[in-house]
mmCIF file of C-alpha atoms in Angstrom:
data_model
loop_
_atom_site.group_PDB
_atom_site.id
_atom_site.type_symbol
_atom_site.label_atom_id
_atom_site.label_comp_id
_atom_site.label_asym_id
_atom_site.label_seq_id
_atom_site.Cartn_x
_atom_site.Cartn_y
_atom_site.Cartn_z
ATOM 1 C CA MET A 243 1.359 14.686 -32.463
ATOM 2 C CA LYS A 244 4.628 12.744 -33.840
ATOM 3 C CA LYS A 245 5.505 12.579 -30.115
ATOM 4 C CA LEU A 246 2.745 10.354 -29.279
ATOM 5 C CA LEU A 247 4.150 7.517 -31.159
ATOM 6 C CA MET A 248 7.519 8.082 -29.519
ATOM 7 C CA SER A 249 5.896 8.417 -26.197
ATOM 8 C CA THR A 250 4.141 4.952 -26.697
ATOM 9 C CA ALA A 251 7.336 3.276 -27.870
ATOM 10 C CA GLY A 252 9.247 4.942 -24.898
ATOM 11 C CA VAL A 253 6.950 3.053 -22.384
ATOM 12 C CA VAL A 254 7.736 -0.270 -24.255
ATOM 13 C CA LEU A 255 11.490 0.495 -24.638
ATOM 14 C CA THR A 256 11.806 1.391 -20.933
ATOM 15 C CA ILE A 257 10.632 -1.933 -19.851
ATOM 16 C CA ALA A 258 12.614 -3.790 -22.629
ATOM 17 C CA ILE A 259 15.664 -1.983 -20.988
ATOM 18 C CA CYS A 260 14.817 -3.449 -17.616
ATOM 19 C CA MET A 261 14.927 -6.868 -19.139
ATOM 20 C CA GLY A 262 18.404 -6.659 -20.533
ATOM 21 C CA LEU A 263 19.496 -8.761 -17.479
ATOM 22 C CA ALA A 264 19.540 -12.333 -16.213
ATOM 23 C CA GLY A 265 17.516 -13.680 -13.182
ATOM 24 C CA CYS A 266 14.699 -15.905 -12.006
ATOM 25 C CA SER A 267 11.020 -15.766 -11.084
ATOM 26 C CA GLY A 268 8.729 -14.095 -8.673
ATOM 27 C CA ASN A 269 8.691 -14.270 -4.855
ATOM 28 C CA GLY A 270 5.189 -15.062 -4.218
ATOM 29 C CA ALA A 271 4.477 -11.744 -2.286
ATOM 30 C CA LEU A 272 1.366 -10.900 -4.239
ATOM 31 C CA ALA A 273 -0.373 -14.178 -3.474
ATOM 32 C CA GLU A 274 0.492 -14.010 0.132
ATOM 33 C CA ALA A 275 -0.757 -10.434 0.430
ATOM 34 C CA ARG A 276 -4.036 -11.519 -1.061
ATOM 35 C CA SER A 277 -4.385 -14.501 1.476
ATOM 36 C CA ILE A 278 -3.521 -12.721 4.736
ATOM 37 C CA ARG A 279 -6.660 -11.734 6.662
ATOM 38 C CA GLY A 280 -6.185 -8.504 8.490
ATOM 39 C CA GLU A 281 -7.884 -8.080 11.960
ATOM 40 C CA GLU A 282 -9.977 -4.916 12.842
ATOM 41 C CA VAL A 283 -8.253 -2.519 15.108
ATOM 42 C CA SER A 284 -8.943 0.740 17.182
ATOM 43 C CA GLU A 285 -7.510 4.016 15.792
ATOM 44 C CA GLU A 286 -4.907 4.060 18.363
ATOM 45 C CA GLU A 287 -3.746 0.420 17.442
ATOM 46 C CA TRP A 288 -3.740 1.812 13.811
ATOM 47 C CA ASN A 289 -1.316 4.655 14.532
ATOM 48 C CA ALA A 290 0.844 2.350 16.637
ATOM 49 C CA ALA A 291 1.381 -0.118 13.720
ATOM 50 C CA PHE A 292 2.387 2.812 11.362
ATOM 51 C CA LYS A 293 4.601 4.685 13.679
ATOM 52 C CA GLY A 294 7.104 1.820 13.361
ATOM 53 C CA LEU A 295 7.287 2.784 9.491
ATOM 54 C CA GLY A 296 7.765 6.456 10.060
ATOM 55 C CA GLY A 297 4.604 8.068 11.054
ATOM 56 C CA GLU A 298 5.496 11.044 13.016
ATOM 57 C CA GLU A 299 9.056 10.525 12.355
ATOM 58 C CA SER A 300 8.602 11.057 8.465
ATOM 59 C CA PHE A 301 10.629 7.919 7.621
ATOM 60 C CA THR A 302 12.409 7.989 4.325
ATOM 61 C CA VAL A 303 15.050 5.720 2.864
ATOM 62 C CA PRO A 304 18.274 7.457 1.399
ATOM 63 C CA LEU A 305 18.643 6.342 -2.329
ATOM 64 C CA SER A 306 18.576 8.921 -5.312
ATOM 65 C CA ALA A 307 18.784 12.461 -3.800
ATOM 66 C CA ALA A 308 21.983 13.578 -2.193
ATOM 67 C CA PRO A 309 21.326 15.729 0.894
ATOM 68 C CA GLU A 310 21.744 19.592 0.809
ATOM 69 C CA GLU A 311 25.006 20.870 1.491
ATOM 70 C CA GLY A 312 25.836 20.812 4.937
ATOM 71 C CA GLN A 313 22.927 18.692 6.089
ATOM 72 C CA THR A 314 22.514 15.042 7.195
ATOM 73 C CA PRO A 315 20.150 12.726 5.637
ATOM 74 C CA GLN A 316 17.332 12.342 8.048
ATOM 75 C CA VAL A 317 16.251 8.547 8.339
ATOM 76 C CA SER A 318 14.417 6.989 11.250
ATOM 77 C CA PRO A 319 15.512 3.998 13.228
ATOM 78 C CA ALA A 320 12.823 1.908 11.311
ATOM 79 C CA ASN A 321 13.412 -1.884 11.274
ATOM 80 C CA PHE A 322 11.383 -4.195 9.016
ATOM 81 C CA ALA A 323 11.615 -6.314 6.018
ATOM 82 C CA VAL A 324 9.225 -6.213 2.883
ATOM 83 C CA GLU A 325 8.593 -8.909 0.221
ATOM 84 C CA TYR A 326 7.174 -6.951 -2.670
ATOM 85 C CA GLU A 327 5.644 -7.998 -6.095
ATOM 86 C CA THR A 328 3.921 -6.576 -8.926
ATOM 87 C CA GLU A 329 2.226 -7.916 -12.157
ATOM 88 C CA THR A 330 1.406 -5.746 -15.083
ATOM 89 C CA ARG A 331 -0.254 -6.500 -18.386
ATOM 90 C CA MET A 332 -0.816 -3.857 -20.958
ATOM 91 C CA ASP A 333 -2.218 -3.636 -24.480
ATOM 92 C CA VAL A 334 -1.216 -0.295 -26.280
ATOM 93 C CA THR A 335 -2.840 0.803 -29.451
ATOM 94 C CA VAL A 336 -2.124 4.062 -31.290
ATOM 95 C CA GLU A 337 -4.548 5.237 -34.036
ATOM 96 C CA GLU A 338 -3.072 6.563 -37.428
ATOM 97 C CA GLN A 339 -3.476 10.285 -37.498
ATOM 98 C CA THR A 340 -3.150 12.181 -40.934
ATOM 99 C CA VAL A 341 -3.211 15.885 -41.823
ATOM 100 C CA ASN A 342 -3.727 16.843 -45.537
ATOM 101 C CA GLY A 343 -3.043 13.151 -46.503
ATOM 102 C CA GLU A 344 0.186 13.207 -44.578
ATOM 103 C CA VAL A 345 0.788 10.508 -41.791
ATOM 104 C CA LEU A 346 1.719 12.391 -38.579
ATOM 105 C CA VAL A 347 1.178 9.517 -36.296
ATOM 106 C CA GLU A 348 1.751 5.808 -37.372
ATOM 107 C CA ALA A 349 -0.848 3.172 -36.290
ATOM 108 C CA ALA A 350 0.966 0.776 -33.923
ATOM 109 C CA GLU A 351 0.287 -1.878 -31.405
ATOM 110 C CA ALA A 352 2.178 -3.323 -28.399
ATOM 111 C CA SER A 353 1.591 -5.677 -25.633
ATOM 112 C CA VAL A 354 3.609 -5.802 -22.432
ATOM 113 C CA THR A 355 3.558 -8.293 -19.586
ATOM 114 C CA MET A 356 5.826 -7.732 -16.556
ATOM 115 C CA LYS A 357 6.572 -9.014 -13.241
ATOM 116 C CA ILE A 358 8.790 -7.102 -10.634
ATOM 117 C CA TRP A 359 9.662 -8.658 -7.374
ATOM 118 C CA ALA A 360 11.816 -7.264 -4.512
ATOM 119 C CA THR A 361 13.068 -8.134 -0.911
ATOM 120 C CA VAL A 362 13.754 -5.046 1.086
ATOM 121 C CA THR A 363 15.362 -4.828 4.540
ATOM 122 C CA VAL A 364 15.585 -1.549 6.528
ATOM 123 C CA ALA A 365 17.713 -1.577 9.678
ATOM 124 C CA ASP A 366 20.309 0.578 11.563
ATOM 125 C CA HIS A 367 19.935 3.511 9.121
ATOM 126 C CA LYS A 368 20.640 1.019 6.301
ATOM 127 C CA MET A 369 18.899 -0.565 3.437
ATOM 128 C CA HIS A 370 19.477 -3.753 1.494
ATOM 129 C CA MET A 371 17.230 -4.262 -1.571
ATOM 130 C CA GLU A 372 17.217 -7.335 -4.151
ATOM 131 C CA VAL A 373 15.058 -6.556 -7.312
ATOM 132 C CA GLY A 374 14.179 -9.097 -9.988
ATOM 133 C CA TYR A 375 12.310 -8.814 -13.235
ATOM 134 C CA ASP A 376 10.477 -10.931 -15.724
ATOM 135 C CA GLY A 377 8.612 -9.830 -18.802
ATOM 136 C CA ARG A 378 7.815 -9.886 -22.472
ATOM 137 C CA VAL A 379 7.379 -7.016 -24.983
ATOM 138 C CA ASP A 380 5.536 -7.839 -28.364
ATOM 139 C CA GLY A 381 4.040 -5.573 -31.078
ATOM 140 C CA SER A 382 3.262 -4.534 -34.511
ATOM 141 C CA GLU A 383 6.171 -4.364 -37.179
ATOM 142 C CA ASN A 384 6.833 -0.649 -36.547
ATOM 143 C CA VAL A 385 7.114 -1.289 -32.772
ATOM 144 C CA LEU A 386 9.344 -4.237 -33.039
ATOM 145 C CA GLU A 387 11.731 -2.337 -35.436
ATOM 146 C CA GLN A 388 12.311 0.110 -32.582
ATOM 147 C CA LEU A 389 13.007 -2.975 -30.280
ATOM 148 C CA GLY A 390 15.589 -4.383 -32.428
ATOM 149 C CA GLY A 391 13.387 -6.330 -34.985
ATOM 150 C CA GLU A 392 11.975 -9.089 -32.722
ATOM 151 C CA THR A 393 9.901 -9.880 -29.620
ATOM 152 C CA ILE A 394 11.767 -9.309 -26.394
ATOM 153 C CA SER A 395 11.453 -11.510 -23.380
ATOM 154 C CA GLY A 396 13.849 -11.853 -20.630
ATOM 155 C CA SER A 397 14.459 -11.584 -16.830
ATOM 156 C CA GLY A 398 17.026 -10.111 -14.558
ATOM 157 C CA GLY A 399 18.102 -8.664 -11.241
ATOM 158 C CA VAL A 400 19.888 -5.939 -9.308
ATOM 159 C CA GLU A 401 21.066 -5.697 -5.744
ATOM 160 C CA VAL A 402 21.368 -2.452 -3.879
ATOM 161 C CA TYR A 403 22.591 -1.305 -0.389
ATOM 162 C CA THR A 404 22.375 2.276 0.857
ATOM 163 C CA ALA A 405 23.605 3.674 4.192
ATOM 164 C CA VAL A 406 24.255 7.037 5.715
ATOM 165 C CA GLN A 407 28.005 7.327 6.410
ATOM 166 C CA ASP A 408 29.628 10.400 7.479
ATOM 167 C CA GLY A 409 26.641 12.408 6.767
ATOM 168 C CA VAL A 410 26.117 11.405 3.173
ATOM 169 C CA THR A 411 24.349 8.711 1.404
ATOM 170 C CA GLN A 412 26.623 5.785 0.315
ATOM 171 C CA VAL A 413 25.148 3.399 -2.475
ATOM 172 C CA TYR A 414 26.462 0.020 -3.564
ATOM 173 C CA ALA A 415 24.997 -1.766 -6.310
ATOM 174 C CA ARG A 416 25.698 -4.787 -8.684
ATOM 175 C CA VAL A 417 23.604 -6.100 -11.653
ATOM 176 C CA ASP A 418 23.156 -9.931 -12.043
ATOM 177 C CA GLY A 419 25.768 -10.760 -9.487
ATOM 178 C CA GLY A 420 28.561 -8.833 -11.094
ATOM 179 C CA GLU A 421 31.111 -6.510 -9.423
ATOM 180 C CA TRP A 422 29.935 -4.055 -6.885
ATOM 181 C CA GLN A 423 29.820 -0.473 -7.547
ATOM 182 C CA THR A 424 29.742 2.432 -5.134
ATOM 183 C CA ALA A 425 28.571 5.865 -5.316
ATOM 184 C CA THR A 426 28.315 8.735 -2.898
ATOM 185 C CA GLY A 427 25.253 10.850 -2.735
ATOM 186 C CA GLY A 428 22.904 8.959 -4.735
ATOM 187 C CA ALA A 429 22.242 6.055 -7.062
ATOM 188 C CA SER A 430 22.254 8.395 -10.193
ATOM 189 C CA ALA A 431 26.010 8.407 -9.875
ATOM 190 C CA LEU A 432 26.341 4.881 -10.375
ATOM 191 C CA GLU A 433 27.761 3.627 -13.847
ATOM 192 C CA GLY A 434 26.458 0.866 -16.014
ATOM 193 C CA VAL A 435 23.123 0.692 -14.314
ATOM 194 C CA SER A 436 20.419 1.450 -16.708
ATOM 195 C CA GLU A 437 18.210 4.481 -16.116
ATOM 196 C CA ALA A 438 14.981 2.311 -16.341
ATOM 197 C CA VAL A 439 16.329 0.162 -13.569
ATOM 198 C CA LEU A 440 17.141 3.152 -11.312
ATOM 199 C CA ALA A 441 13.691 4.600 -11.994
ATOM 200 C CA GLN A 442 11.939 1.354 -10.923
ATOM 201 C CA ILE A 443 14.039 1.377 -7.733
ATOM 202 C CA ASP A 444 13.003 4.918 -7.133
ATOM 203 C CA VAL A 445 9.305 3.911 -7.514
ATOM 204 C CA LEU A 446 9.467 0.983 -5.162
ATOM 205 C CA ILE A 447 11.360 3.383 -2.338
ATOM 206 C CA ASP A 448 8.718 6.041 -2.879
ATOM 207 C CA GLU A 449 6.047 3.219 -2.318
ATOM 208 C CA LEU A 450 7.720 2.144 0.835
ATOM 209 C CA SER A 451 8.098 5.643 1.992
ATOM 210 C CA ASP A 452 4.552 6.489 1.575
ATOM 211 C CA ILE A 453 3.266 3.652 3.749
ATOM 212 C CA GLY A 454 4.125 5.696 6.753
ATOM 213 C CA ASP A 455 1.754 8.406 5.569
ATOM 214 C CA TYR A 456 -1.138 6.044 6.564
ATOM 215 C CA TYR A 457 -0.319 7.086 10.218
ATOM 216 C CA GLY A 458 -3.073 9.540 11.339
ATOM 217 C CA GLN A 459 -5.452 8.246 8.348
ATOM 218 C CA TYR A 460 -7.566 5.769 10.171
ATOM 219 C CA LYS A 461 -10.710 7.435 9.321
ATOM 220 C CA ASP A 462 -9.823 7.245 5.521
ATOM 221 C CA PHE A 463 -10.040 3.509 5.567
ATOM 222 C CA THR A 464 -12.995 1.129 6.310
ATOM 223 C CA TYR A 465 -12.524 -2.505 7.345
ATOM 224 C CA ASN A 466 -14.175 -5.046 4.829
ATOM 225 C CA GLY A 467 -14.332 -8.501 5.885
ATOM 226 C CA ASP A 468 -14.586 -9.866 2.268
ATOM 227 C CA LYS A 469 -11.459 -8.105 1.357
ATOM 228 C CA LYS A 470 -9.717 -9.138 4.446
ATOM 229 C CA GLY A 471 -8.464 -5.671 5.537
ATOM 230 C CA TYR A 472 -9.078 -1.881 5.401
ATOM 231 C CA VAL A 473 -9.963 -0.437 2.209
ATOM 232 C CA TYR A 474 -9.088 3.038 1.209
ATOM 233 C CA GLN A 475 -12.218 5.172 0.728
ATOM 234 C CA ASP A 476 -11.162 8.254 -0.673
ATOM 235 C CA GLY A 477 -11.628 7.570 -4.479
ATOM 236 C CA SER A 478 -9.644 6.327 -7.263
ATOM 237 C CA LEU A 479 -5.857 5.735 -6.696
ATOM 238 C CA GLY A 480 -2.653 5.565 -8.829
ATOM 239 C CA SER A 481 -0.653 2.282 -9.001
ATOM 240 C CA ALA A 482 2.800 1.048 -9.298
ATOM 241 C CA ILE A 483 2.759 1.746 -13.039
ATOM 242 C CA GLY A 484 2.541 5.560 -13.000
ATOM 243 C CA GLY A 485 -0.996 6.283 -11.856
ATOM 244 C CA MET A 486 -2.876 4.471 -14.793
ATOM 245 C CA VAL A 487 -4.660 2.238 -12.327
ATOM 246 C CA GLY A 488 -7.671 2.784 -9.958
ATOM 247 C CA GLY A 489 -8.985 0.064 -7.905
ATOM 248 C CA ASP A 490 -8.879 -1.024 -4.281
ATOM 249 C CA LEU A 491 -5.859 -0.212 -1.899
ATOM 250 C CA ILE A 492 -6.221 -2.673 0.936
ATOM 251 C CA VAL A 493 -4.218 -2.479 4.152
ATOM 252 C CA LYS A 494 -3.976 -5.497 6.360
ATOM 253 C CA LEU A 495 -2.894 -5.500 10.215
ATOM 254 C CA ARG A 496 -2.410 -8.356 12.315
ATOM 255 C CA GLY A 497 -1.085 -8.681 15.743
ATOM 256 C CA GLY A 498 -0.928 -4.930 16.366
ATOM 257 C CA ARG A 499 1.549 -4.748 13.309
ATOM 258 C CA LEU A 500 1.252 -4.090 9.651
ATOM 259 C CA ALA A 501 1.127 -7.300 7.801
ATOM 260 C CA ALA A 502 0.316 -6.587 4.027
ATOM 261 C CA VAL A 503 -0.550 -4.039 1.589
ATOM 262 C CA LEU A 504 -2.438 -4.976 -1.651
ATOM 263 C CA GLN A 505 -3.640 -2.900 -4.675
ATOM 264 C CA GLU A 506 -5.175 -4.253 -7.638
ATOM 265 C CA GLY A 507 -7.051 -2.483 -10.571
ATOM 266 C CA GLU A 508 -7.755 -2.230 -14.146
ATOM 267 C CA ILE A 509 -6.057 0.073 -16.913
ATOM 268 C CA ASP A 510 -8.488 1.716 -19.292
ATOM 269 C CA MET A 511 -7.159 4.889 -20.944
ATOM 270 C CA ASP A 512 -7.786 6.704 -24.178
ATOM 271 C CA LEU A 513 -5.858 9.882 -24.875
ATOM 272 C CA LEU A 514 -5.573 11.620 -28.141
ATOM 273 C CA GLY A 515 -5.621 8.446 -30.322
ATOM 274 C CA VAL A 516 -3.498 6.327 -27.823
ATOM 275 C CA GLY A 517 -5.386 3.452 -25.963
ATOM 276 C CA ILE A 518 -3.994 1.550 -23.129
ATOM 277 C CA THR A 519 -5.907 -1.496 -21.575
ATOM 278 C CA GLY A 520 -4.882 -4.043 -19.005
ATOM 279 C CA SER A 521 -4.434 -4.840 -15.429
ATOM 280 C CA ALA A 522 -1.944 -4.269 -12.731
ATOM 281 C CA ALA A 523 -1.483 -5.539 -9.031
ATOM 282 C CA MET A 524 0.989 -4.749 -6.296
ATOM 283 C CA GLY A 525 1.545 -6.687 -3.082
ATOM 284 C CA MET A 526 3.673 -6.095 -0.135
ATOM 285 C CA VAL A 527 4.145 -8.366 2.914
ATOM 286 C CA TYR A 528 5.720 -7.041 6.133
ATOM 287 C CA THR A 529 8.013 -8.434 8.848
ATOM 288 C CA MET A 530 8.274 -5.963 11.592
ATOM 289 C CA GLY A 531 11.419 -5.941 13.773
ATOM 290 C CA GLY A 532 14.241 -8.364 14.195
ATOM 291 C CA GLN A 533 16.257 -7.158 11.098
ATOM 292 C CA SER A 534 19.938 -6.345 10.414
ATOM 293 C CA VAL A 535 21.822 -5.141 7.271
ATOM 294 C CA THR A 536 25.602 -5.851 6.715
ATOM 295 C CA LEU A 537 27.252 -3.798 3.948
ATOM 296 C CA PRO A 538 29.143 -5.725 1.302
ATOM 297 C CA LYS A 539 32.984 -5.661 1.283
ATOM 298 C CA VAL A 540 33.987 -3.669 -1.750
#
């Protein structure tokens, strides 16, 4: 039972680590994704729109995983840019739990607000990503003790390039405009980049790669004029903060191409004395084609 408090604190600490940087504000992708009105399309048009994002080609962006020995990373010649933004608010409460008068789980409260935004460009079997963070973590005295004794607020950024070169994935990264680092095989080999930052980049890469999976799933979506796009119909979904949110997933196509992806939902969890409430939203705005990526000179 002691692990419950540590688990809750771990969520807060992870976000706090992300904010040990210095940056700016969001890029407006969430508001734009909400405002775009998608068009009704045929199944054939739907599949054509997603084929450029992988579809039958099983598009992936190389980042964390090194290829198997003797194998070349498989990446499609996809060409697009994405503006990405998430907003998350969480209130966490932990109930005190005792056994025979001994406190096994200490009562605690924490609140987290977090915005993450990114610009991602994929072209020529390469990727360029700029990620920014802005957030605040507050809580009861026992939580703040684990955060260094006071409320944490801050913002920051990290820039990453990946490329397939000589059959392996080459990664370039820098934090807050500092010196470039390089690593062969995956981002996990980078030094001085926090695990929390790498984990968030992995989440974004997974979300981008998953969009191509909508190829062939036209019948799983229904066009809704009030929500300006195609709404996923197969029950509750996970979200950008680890599957804690249901809500609508809305895909918007315009001019025969993917224009935006929007997901919004409420957080309401209660598990073994740990309650989490709040909300989360994620928006992606796509530009298809016309992109190029030039690797940095290191």
